[in-house]
Amino acid sequence: VENESIGVTINGHGLNAEVATSTAGLHCGLAFREELPADHGMLFVYTQDQVLRFWMKNTHIDLSIAFLDSDGVILEMHDMDIDNPTRQFISGKPARYALEVNQGWFADNGIKVGDRVEFNLQSNAAAFGN
């Protein structure tokens, strides 16, 4: 699945984020990969605020996820482990975006709830409904 790649900045820390350009890319996310390079992640883009659900099925990399509001402000963050593939991580309130990174990246860079994720979406990066 081919995804777009965009630059993301949080508190001056840069990240190379993939953005799904198809429903298949959105649903696959980071599943089936053996590694995620340092300072890389995936941004999931939705057309409207909604309760988001993520899990680690078929994912081989421990990840951290942040749920973001429509302004890119981090609402909540969770660590997701590969040893619990069916556990669902559900946003506590409707969110517009989700950002997955290598587990510990947010903590290592001092990123917290309330911080703003800055990015510009390319024209061919798709947004998805339910």
mmCIF file of C-alpha atoms in Angstrom, residues 22-85:
data_model
loop_
_atom_site.group_PDB
_atom_site.id
_atom_site.type_symbol
_atom_site.label_atom_id
_atom_site.label_comp_id
_atom_site.label_asym_id
_atom_site.label_seq_id
_atom_site.Cartn_x
_atom_site.Cartn_y
_atom_site.Cartn_z
ATOM 1 C CA SER A 22 -6.595 4.970 0.317
ATOM 2 C CA THR A 23 -9.007 3.122 2.576
ATOM 3 C CA ALA A 24 -6.733 0.073 2.337
ATOM 4 C CA GLY A 25 -3.812 2.144 3.594
ATOM 5 C CA LEU A 26 -5.914 3.507 6.439
ATOM 6 C CA HIS A 27 -7.068 0.064 7.569
ATOM 7 C CA CYS A 28 -3.634 -1.530 7.210
ATOM 8 C CA GLY A 29 -1.822 1.274 9.038
ATOM 9 C CA LEU A 30 1.527 0.020 10.326
ATOM 10 C CA ALA A 31 0.488 -3.654 10.398
ATOM 11 C CA PHE A 32 2.759 -6.338 8.932
ATOM 12 C CA ARG A 33 5.914 -4.202 9.198
ATOM 13 C CA GLU A 34 9.015 -5.466 10.912
ATOM 14 C CA GLU A 35 10.394 -2.036 11.817
ATOM 15 C CA LEU A 36 9.618 1.649 11.853
ATOM 16 C CA PRO A 37 12.652 3.913 11.358
ATOM 17 C CA ALA A 38 13.517 6.387 14.125
ATOM 18 C CA ASP A 39 11.539 9.636 13.890
ATOM 19 C CA HIS A 40 8.927 8.054 11.631
ATOM 20 C CA GLY A 41 5.239 7.476 12.229
ATOM 21 C CA MET A 42 1.811 7.386 10.638
ATOM 22 C CA LEU A 43 -0.890 10.050 10.738
ATOM 23 C CA PHE A 44 -4.483 8.868 10.334
ATOM 24 C CA VAL A 45 -6.772 11.593 8.932
ATOM 25 C CA TYR A 46 -10.564 11.606 9.275
ATOM 26 C CA THR A 47 -13.155 13.912 7.679
ATOM 27 C CA GLN A 48 -14.865 14.699 10.968
ATOM 28 C CA ASP A 49 -14.383 14.339 14.701
ATOM 29 C CA GLN A 50 -15.328 10.838 15.813
ATOM 30 C CA VAL A 51 -14.499 8.258 18.445
ATOM 31 C CA LEU A 52 -11.461 6.437 17.044
ATOM 32 C CA ARG A 53 -10.585 2.769 17.694
ATOM 33 C CA PHE A 54 -7.176 1.223 17.137
ATOM 34 C CA TRP A 55 -5.690 -2.174 17.877
ATOM 35 C CA MET A 56 -2.433 -4.021 17.252
ATOM 36 C CA LYS A 57 -3.663 -6.975 15.165
ATOM 37 C CA ASN A 58 -0.876 -8.120 12.784
ATOM 38 C CA THR A 59 1.423 -5.373 14.097
ATOM 39 C CA HIS A 60 4.999 -6.355 14.938
ATOM 40 C CA ILE A 61 6.257 -3.057 16.422
ATOM 41 C CA ASP A 62 5.375 -1.663 19.870
ATOM 42 C CA LEU A 63 3.785 1.733 19.217
ATOM 43 C CA SER A 64 2.569 4.831 21.010
ATOM 44 C CA ILE A 65 -0.569 6.563 19.739
ATOM 45 C CA ALA A 66 -1.847 10.097 20.223
ATOM 46 C CA PHE A 67 -5.425 11.121 19.478
ATOM 47 C CA LEU A 68 -5.640 14.726 18.199
ATOM 48 C CA ASP A 69 -8.449 17.232 17.869
ATOM 49 C CA SER A 70 -9.176 19.185 14.664
ATOM 50 C CA ASP A 71 -6.471 21.752 15.584
ATOM 51 C CA GLY A 72 -3.851 19.037 16.062
ATOM 52 C CA VAL A 73 -3.857 19.320 19.865
ATOM 53 C CA ILE A 74 -3.086 16.032 21.639
ATOM 54 C CA LEU A 75 -6.147 14.868 23.589
ATOM 55 C CA GLU A 76 -4.636 11.646 24.972
ATOM 56 C CA MET A 77 -1.771 9.211 24.417
ATOM 57 C CA HIS A 78 -1.407 5.451 24.916
ATOM 58 C CA ASP A 79 1.339 2.831 24.610
ATOM 59 C CA MET A 80 0.282 -0.146 22.498
ATOM 60 C CA ASP A 81 2.118 -3.462 22.904
ATOM 61 C CA ILE A 82 2.378 -6.262 20.356
ATOM 62 C CA ASP A 83 1.770 -8.861 23.086
ATOM 63 C CA ASN A 84 -1.861 -7.708 23.413
ATOM 64 C CA PRO A 85 -3.012 -7.576 19.759
#
